[in-house]
């Protein structure tokens, strides 16, 4: 069970962080909330209940989103620091890093202009969830999730499309 959870962590951690950033969290807050969710998952592994979770990708996102939504100042789990563990260096930028950073910030700024529900549905959609699955995870009706996604797409298209030059009248 330990190995399967660690594989799940390797595959999903960065996706969960991206999901939370699409929901409006800054990177540090998204990483904190994702870590809290995975710690909760690890507790389930050690308690022997992890096998009872059917939709693990959805479950981890729901727990991470709850951690992100928790009002500031409420007690958060303080993780122990592991000494002697070599972590991979992920600080090397890939090709076109500056341009990708500008594009990512532009998209995140556009997502910030959506309502909370629109951001949540859009983030789940970007992670490959159907509208029905998103509705179930967020406690919405299927049609409401579809309408939120449609409205979010329309608003993002308007925000992110290049401005058309005004026609000159001489």
Tab-separated table of C-alpha atoms in Angstrom:
chain	number	residue	atom	x	y	z
A	1	UNK	CA	0.000	0.000	0.000
A	2	UNK	CA	2.915	2.329	0.820
A	3	UNK	CA	4.431	1.997	-2.674
A	4	UNK	CA	1.105	2.650	-4.423
A	5	UNK	CA	0.536	5.774	-2.307
A	6	UNK	CA	4.025	7.082	-3.077
A	7	UNK	CA	3.422	6.467	-6.794
A	8	UNK	CA	0.096	8.281	-6.468
A	9	UNK	CA	1.858	11.176	-4.723
A	10	UNK	CA	4.511	11.405	-7.466
A	11	UNK	CA	1.839	11.464	-10.178
A	12	UNK	CA	-0.718	13.758	-8.535
A	13	UNK	CA	1.106	16.268	-6.301
A	14	UNK	CA	1.945	18.801	-9.014
A	15	UNK	CA	-1.489	18.328	-10.576
A	16	UNK	CA	-3.162	19.116	-7.256
A	17	UNK	CA	-0.992	22.227	-6.831
A	18	UNK	CA	-1.933	23.332	-10.373
A	19	UNK	CA	-5.606	22.633	-9.618
A	20	UNK	CA	-5.481	24.846	-6.514
A	21	UNK	CA	-3.675	27.628	-8.376
A	22	UNK	CA	-6.419	27.498	-11.000
A	23	UNK	CA	-8.874	27.846	-8.111
A	24	UNK	CA	-7.183	31.096	-7.077
A	25	UNK	CA	-4.457	30.047	-4.653
A	26	UNK	CA	-0.973	31.476	-4.920
A	27	UNK	CA	1.782	28.881	-5.338
A	28	UNK	CA	2.820	28.776	-1.670
A	29	UNK	CA	-0.755	28.397	-0.425
A	30	UNK	CA	-1.475	25.757	-3.086
A	31	UNK	CA	1.594	23.761	-2.070
A	32	UNK	CA	0.636	23.994	1.623
A	33	UNK	CA	-2.938	22.830	0.981
A	34	UNK	CA	-1.760	20.005	-1.294
A	35	UNK	CA	0.678	18.851	1.364
A	36	UNK	CA	-2.079	18.841	3.971
A	37	UNK	CA	-4.244	16.705	1.698
A	38	UNK	CA	-1.463	14.199	1.078
A	39	UNK	CA	-0.679	14.030	4.803
A	40	UNK	CA	-4.334	13.169	5.380
A	41	UNK	CA	-4.042	10.490	2.702
A	42	UNK	CA	-0.913	9.122	4.374
A	43	UNK	CA	-2.788	8.933	7.675
A	44	UNK	CA	-5.357	6.791	5.889
A	45	UNK	CA	-2.579	4.547	4.542
A	46	UNK	CA	-1.152	4.010	8.029
A	47	UNK	CA	-4.652	3.406	9.418
A	48	UNK	CA	-5.367	0.871	6.650
A	49	UNK	CA	-8.340	2.778	5.208
A	50	UNK	CA	-6.713	4.153	2.014
A	51	UNK	CA	-7.984	1.168	0.037
A	52	UNK	CA	-11.573	2.219	0.699
A	53	UNK	CA	-11.204	5.446	-1.329
A	54	UNK	CA	-12.717	4.808	-4.769
A	55	UNK	CA	-11.882	8.021	-6.653
A	56	UNK	CA	-8.496	8.949	-5.215
A	57	UNK	CA	-7.801	11.798	-7.643
A	58	UNK	CA	-11.125	13.411	-6.820
A	59	UNK	CA	-10.762	12.744	-3.107
A	60	UNK	CA	-7.310	14.348	-2.878
A	61	UNK	CA	-8.509	17.442	-4.774
A	62	UNK	CA	-11.576	17.767	-2.544
A	63	UNK	CA	-9.427	17.548	0.618
A	64	UNK	CA	-6.873	20.013	-0.813
A	65	UNK	CA	-9.628	22.431	-1.830
A	66	UNK	CA	-11.095	22.238	1.688
A	67	UNK	CA	-7.656	22.984	3.151
A	68	UNK	CA	-7.294	25.951	0.789
A	69	UNK	CA	-10.764	27.292	1.632
A	70	UNK	CA	-10.182	27.027	5.395
A	71	UNK	CA	-10.198	30.524	6.915
A	72	UNK	CA	-6.791	31.884	7.816
A	73	UNK	CA	-5.763	31.476	11.430
A	74	UNK	CA	-7.410	28.102	11.915
A	75	UNK	CA	-5.025	25.438	13.093
A	76	UNK	CA	-3.099	23.841	10.292
A	77	UNK	CA	-1.146	20.627	10.528
A	78	UNK	CA	2.553	21.325	11.077
A	79	UNK	CA	4.576	18.792	9.140
A	80	UNK	CA	7.766	17.390	10.638
A	81	UNK	CA	10.947	18.129	8.711
A	82	UNK	CA	12.728	15.029	7.435
A	83	UNK	CA	16.475	15.339	7.729
A	84	UNK	CA	18.840	13.526	5.417
A	85	UNK	CA	16.390	13.145	2.554
A	86	UNK	CA	17.802	14.190	-0.812
A	87	UNK	CA	15.203	16.044	-2.819
A	88	UNK	CA	15.557	16.519	-6.571
A	89	UNK	CA	16.448	20.009	-7.736
A	90	UNK	CA	13.508	21.291	-9.785
A	91	UNK	CA	14.868	24.819	-10.150
A	92	UNK	CA	16.226	24.491	-13.714
A	93	UNK	CA	14.014	26.361	-16.149
A	94	UNK	CA	13.157	24.773	-19.464
A	95	UNK	CA	13.376	26.441	-22.844
A	96	UNK	CA	11.365	29.635	-23.131
A	97	UNK	CA	10.993	29.914	-19.385
A	98	UNK	CA	10.440	33.669	-19.366
A	99	UNK	CA	7.724	33.514	-21.997
A	100	UNK	CA	6.012	30.561	-20.310
A	101	UNK	CA	6.084	32.418	-16.997
A	102	UNK	CA	4.445	35.489	-18.542
A	103	UNK	CA	1.788	33.301	-20.169
A	104	UNK	CA	1.119	31.403	-16.943
A	105	UNK	CA	0.737	34.629	-14.979
A	106	UNK	CA	-1.618	36.010	-17.626
A	107	UNK	CA	-3.795	32.903	-17.433
A	108	UNK	CA	-3.759	32.896	-13.615
A	109	UNK	CA	-4.763	36.584	-13.593
A	110	UNK	CA	-7.624	35.769	-15.973
A	111	UNK	CA	-8.723	32.844	-13.792
A	112	UNK	CA	-8.717	35.166	-10.778
A	113	UNK	CA	-11.451	37.203	-12.478
A	114	UNK	CA	-13.818	34.219	-12.482
A	115	UNK	CA	-16.183	33.457	-9.611
A	116	UNK	CA	-15.026	30.830	-7.106
A	117	UNK	CA	-17.424	28.216	-8.488
A	118	UNK	CA	-16.342	28.935	-12.076
A	119	UNK	CA	-12.663	28.591	-11.100
A	120	UNK	CA	-13.288	25.303	-9.303
A	121	UNK	CA	-15.231	23.794	-12.205
A	122	UNK	CA	-12.651	25.050	-14.724
A	123	UNK	CA	-9.767	23.647	-12.660
A	124	UNK	CA	-11.423	20.234	-12.480
A	125	UNK	CA	-12.129	20.395	-16.225
A	126	UNK	CA	-8.447	21.130	-16.902
A	127	UNK	CA	-7.596	18.056	-14.831
A	128	UNK	CA	-9.789	15.940	-17.107
A	129	UNK	CA	-12.939	15.669	-15.011
A	130	UNK	CA	-16.322	15.632	-16.713
A	131	UNK	CA	-19.008	18.119	-15.718
A	132	UNK	CA	-20.866	15.341	-13.909
A	133	UNK	CA	-17.753	14.382	-11.927
A	134	UNK	CA	-17.052	18.036	-11.137
A	135	UNK	CA	-20.624	18.515	-9.977
A	136	UNK	CA	-20.369	15.509	-7.685
A	137	UNK	CA	-17.056	16.638	-6.175
A	138	UNK	CA	-18.296	20.198	-5.615
A	139	UNK	CA	-21.802	19.274	-4.465
A	140	UNK	CA	-23.557	20.911	-7.435
A	141	UNK	CA	-26.235	19.841	-9.879
A	142	UNK	CA	-24.884	18.550	-13.213
A	143	UNK	CA	-26.508	21.365	-15.184
A	144	UNK	CA	-25.109	23.986	-12.804
A	145	UNK	CA	-21.572	22.620	-13.355
A	146	UNK	CA	-22.058	22.720	-17.148
A	147	UNK	CA	-23.396	26.283	-16.960
A	148	UNK	CA	-20.479	27.395	-14.778
A	149	UNK	CA	-17.976	25.856	-17.195
A	150	UNK	CA	-19.687	27.463	-20.191
A	151	UNK	CA	-19.713	30.868	-18.465
A	152	UNK	CA	-16.074	30.491	-17.428
A	153	UNK	CA	-15.016	29.654	-20.981
A	154	UNK	CA	-16.933	32.623	-22.352
A	155	UNK	CA	-15.383	35.002	-19.824
A	156	UNK	CA	-11.854	33.631	-20.318
A	157	UNK	CA	-12.233	33.916	-24.091
A	158	UNK	CA	-13.236	37.560	-23.684
A	159	UNK	CA	-10.388	38.305	-21.241
A	160	UNK	CA	-7.627	36.416	-23.053
A	161	UNK	CA	-8.451	37.114	-26.695
A	162	UNK	CA	-6.269	39.785	-28.264
A	163	UNK	CA	-8.012	43.107	-28.560
A	164	UNK	CA	-9.184	43.776	-32.070
A	165	UNK	CA	-7.847	47.053	-33.450
A	166	UNK	CA	-10.477	49.736	-33.726
A	167	UNK	CA	-11.418	50.649	-37.276
A	168	UNK	CA	-10.279	54.097	-38.305
A	169	UNK	CA	-12.770	56.538	-39.683
A	170	UNK	CA	-11.136	59.244	-41.759
